XYZ file of C-alpha atoms in Angstrom:
231
model
C -21.090 188.578 -12.276
C -18.464 186.110 -10.183
C -18.736 182.359 -10.369
C -19.827 181.046 -7.309
C -17.529 179.454 -5.654
C -17.007 176.466 -2.501
C -14.708 177.026 0.364
C -11.590 176.813 -0.494
C -9.064 174.412 1.339
C -6.142 175.455 -0.630
C -6.502 177.377 -3.575
C -9.473 179.044 -5.503
C -8.953 181.035 -8.909
C -11.750 182.869 -10.376
C -11.555 185.145 -14.093
C -14.677 186.990 -14.897
C -16.241 189.872 -15.719
C -17.589 193.210 -14.452
C -17.971 196.704 -15.290
C -16.518 196.396 -18.826
C -13.578 195.344 -16.946
C -11.818 191.617 -17.076
C -11.432 190.475 -13.304
C -8.698 188.432 -11.978
C -9.232 186.765 -8.478
C -7.496 184.259 -6.038
C -8.028 183.115 -2.677
C -5.855 180.990 -0.117
C -6.873 179.417 3.308
C -10.656 180.340 3.511
C -11.124 177.117 4.630
C -13.103 176.347 8.348
C -11.255 177.764 11.567
C -8.675 175.922 13.325
C -8.922 175.115 16.903
C -6.423 174.396 19.774
C -7.451 173.007 23.308
C -5.120 174.652 26.179
C -4.865 171.849 28.938
C -5.494 173.444 33.032
C -2.715 173.243 34.701
C -2.135 170.756 37.971
C -3.272 171.495 41.011
C -0.876 169.879 43.700
C -2.834 167.760 46.905
C -2.025 168.708 50.438
C 0.377 166.205 51.895
C -1.191 164.644 54.881
C 0.751 165.420 57.938
C 1.962 163.220 60.145
C 0.375 162.428 63.399
C 2.906 162.470 66.187
C 1.421 160.109 68.995
C 2.051 161.336 72.863
C 4.271 159.031 74.332
C 3.135 156.929 77.171
C 3.446 158.674 80.621
C 3.676 156.105 83.849
C 0.024 156.710 85.670
C 0.478 158.519 88.759
C -1.250 156.803 92.122
C -4.993 157.714 92.379
C -5.689 160.464 94.879
C -9.271 161.031 95.330
C -10.154 164.951 93.781
C -13.130 165.750 92.400
C -13.861 164.725 88.448
C -13.117 166.906 86.165
C -15.191 166.944 82.838
C -13.710 167.317 79.838
C -14.424 169.801 77.505
C -15.774 168.022 74.090
C -13.245 168.575 71.051
C -13.756 170.544 67.919
C -13.553 168.372 65.279
C -11.614 170.516 62.282
C -13.794 171.097 59.169
C -11.967 169.457 56.240
C -10.653 171.844 53.546
C -12.313 172.383 50.328
C -10.690 171.208 47.169
C -10.412 173.770 44.552
C -11.461 172.089 41.397
C -9.415 173.521 38.057
C -11.097 176.001 35.904
C -12.041 174.094 32.771
C -10.564 176.159 29.393
C -12.859 175.761 26.824
C -11.431 175.603 23.429
C -9.228 178.658 22.158
C -10.464 179.206 18.586
C -7.217 180.104 16.320
C -8.365 182.553 13.105
C -7.379 180.863 9.753
C -4.665 183.039 7.835
C -6.403 184.581 4.056
C -5.346 186.167 1.481
C -7.136 187.523 -1.383
C -6.344 189.938 -4.568
C -7.553 190.981 -7.429
C -6.150 192.690 -10.321
C -8.765 193.922 -13.559
C -7.398 194.505 -16.985
C -8.704 196.616 -19.289
C -9.086 195.274 -23.106
C -8.605 197.443 -26.308
C -11.246 199.945 -27.603
C -11.053 198.981 -31.491
C -10.457 202.028 -33.916
C -12.319 202.047 -37.194
C -10.957 202.478 -40.627
C -12.484 203.206 -43.940
C -11.415 203.049 -47.599
C -11.422 205.594 -49.811
C -11.089 208.330 -47.023
C -12.276 210.911 -48.475
C -15.661 211.566 -49.477
C -16.382 207.813 -50.671
C -19.181 207.815 -53.611
C -22.823 206.248 -53.503
C -23.069 202.676 -55.443
C -18.908 202.073 -54.783
C -17.918 199.261 -52.173
C -16.300 200.882 -48.803
C -13.828 198.927 -47.025
C -14.126 199.044 -43.220
C -11.939 197.553 -41.298
C -10.571 198.019 -37.187
C -7.184 197.688 -35.327
C -8.645 194.996 -32.978
C -5.983 191.715 -32.554
C -6.610 188.369 -33.298
C -6.478 187.750 -29.355
C -5.869 189.458 -26.346
C -3.480 187.463 -24.194
C -2.636 188.227 -20.331
C -0.967 186.420 -17.845
C -1.153 187.275 -14.085
C 0.562 186.579 -11.077
C -1.803 186.668 -7.674
C -0.585 185.163 -4.356
C 1.650 182.400 -5.960
C -0.502 181.260 -8.656
C 0.231 181.935 -12.846
C -3.181 182.613 -14.639
C -3.376 182.431 -18.120
C -6.006 184.420 -20.027
C -7.142 184.644 -23.864
C -9.730 186.634 -25.030
C -11.014 186.636 -28.517
C -13.414 188.988 -29.901
C -16.043 189.016 -32.821
C -17.719 192.086 -34.332
C -20.952 193.726 -35.071
C -21.005 196.638 -37.662
C -23.843 199.203 -37.834
C -23.502 201.031 -41.104
C -25.644 203.853 -39.970
C -28.567 203.105 -43.032
C -29.966 200.301 -41.093
C -27.811 197.386 -42.430
C -25.900 195.392 -39.985
C -23.140 192.413 -40.288
C -21.572 190.241 -37.684
C -18.383 188.616 -38.539
C -15.226 187.473 -36.544
C -13.005 188.978 -39.299
C -11.724 192.459 -38.158
C -11.484 193.392 -42.004
C -9.149 195.294 -44.021
C -8.813 197.493 -46.615
C -8.968 197.276 -50.835
C -8.230 194.890 -52.394
C -8.190 192.510 -49.642
C -10.823 193.494 -46.859
C -14.120 191.549 -46.392
C -15.631 193.943 -44.449
C -17.316 195.997 -47.348
C -20.640 198.070 -47.399
C -22.639 200.110 -50.591
C -24.532 203.090 -49.365
C -27.411 204.087 -51.954
C -28.206 207.721 -51.361
C -25.866 210.288 -50.626
C -25.734 211.264 -46.785
C -23.620 211.720 -43.558
C -23.946 208.017 -41.810
C -23.231 207.181 -38.311
C -20.957 204.297 -38.351
C -20.861 202.133 -35.153
C -18.238 198.913 -33.996
C -19.477 196.809 -31.270
C -16.942 194.722 -30.521
C -17.666 191.679 -27.528
C -14.841 189.553 -25.672
C -14.805 186.040 -24.694
C -12.926 183.667 -23.892
C -10.775 181.507 -21.652
C -8.110 180.827 -18.588
C -5.837 177.997 -17.826
C -4.462 178.083 -13.796
C -3.111 174.593 -13.433
C -2.716 173.432 -16.671
C -6.696 173.515 -16.461
C -8.751 175.449 -19.088
C -11.816 177.098 -17.686
C -14.228 179.010 -19.764
C -14.661 182.947 -18.327
C -18.102 183.659 -16.850
C -19.827 186.504 -18.974
C -18.546 188.621 -22.003
C -17.549 192.060 -22.470
C -18.795 195.018 -25.160
C -17.004 197.873 -26.530
C -18.443 200.438 -28.984
C -16.709 202.017 -30.958
C -18.140 204.800 -33.645
C -17.327 207.724 -36.476
C -19.434 209.767 -38.855
C -19.053 208.867 -43.201
C -20.252 211.053 -45.475
C -20.843 209.789 -48.645
C -21.421 211.891 -52.337
C -23.151 211.461 -55.391
C -20.480 210.945 -58.555
C -20.698 213.940 -60.497
C -23.058 213.953 -63.654
C -20.841 214.708 -67.064
C -22.946 215.156 -70.142
C -21.236 213.788 -73.378
C -21.652 215.907 -76.610
């Protein structure tokens, strides 16, 4: 499972194991969303119109006339000012880039010696073809990740005996993985390879979360040595 990570303001890199594979993951720009405020446009206020005063008129001679009652003037209603609409902040989604790649680790091939009818009570040499380390360099969204994985081995020889080691073994006479069978028969030999390691990003080394296990198997037939009677 991937290790938990907080919001990545700049860059986050993680390497972990999942479903028997090595997963590289990088992410940029997963920080909080940026916001920008749009200012409302200014509204021009109406200009006050100048009132033209009527010219003074010479008073006519007073002639007796019936009084005329002047109608009251209707005052003009003031125009309502339209307030500008308030526009809230516009959310701008932060750009986010992510990518990941999986790398399959090698599965061991098993060899043994002698490879034809090994005898009981005689050491059988076992070995595998897994390298001492598995190195990989991955570039994701401009970020360089260096990974080193190292194996350990658990052998099951099929007769109830086990051996755990970091040595891949080898053929006779230098191989260090040997087993002696006491009884003739066909035995299932199972090898479990366990991978663990670390990754380096920006010169900082971190342990990889989890392990990867790979299994390999074959059958070996062990026979009894022929008995000869001497006169």
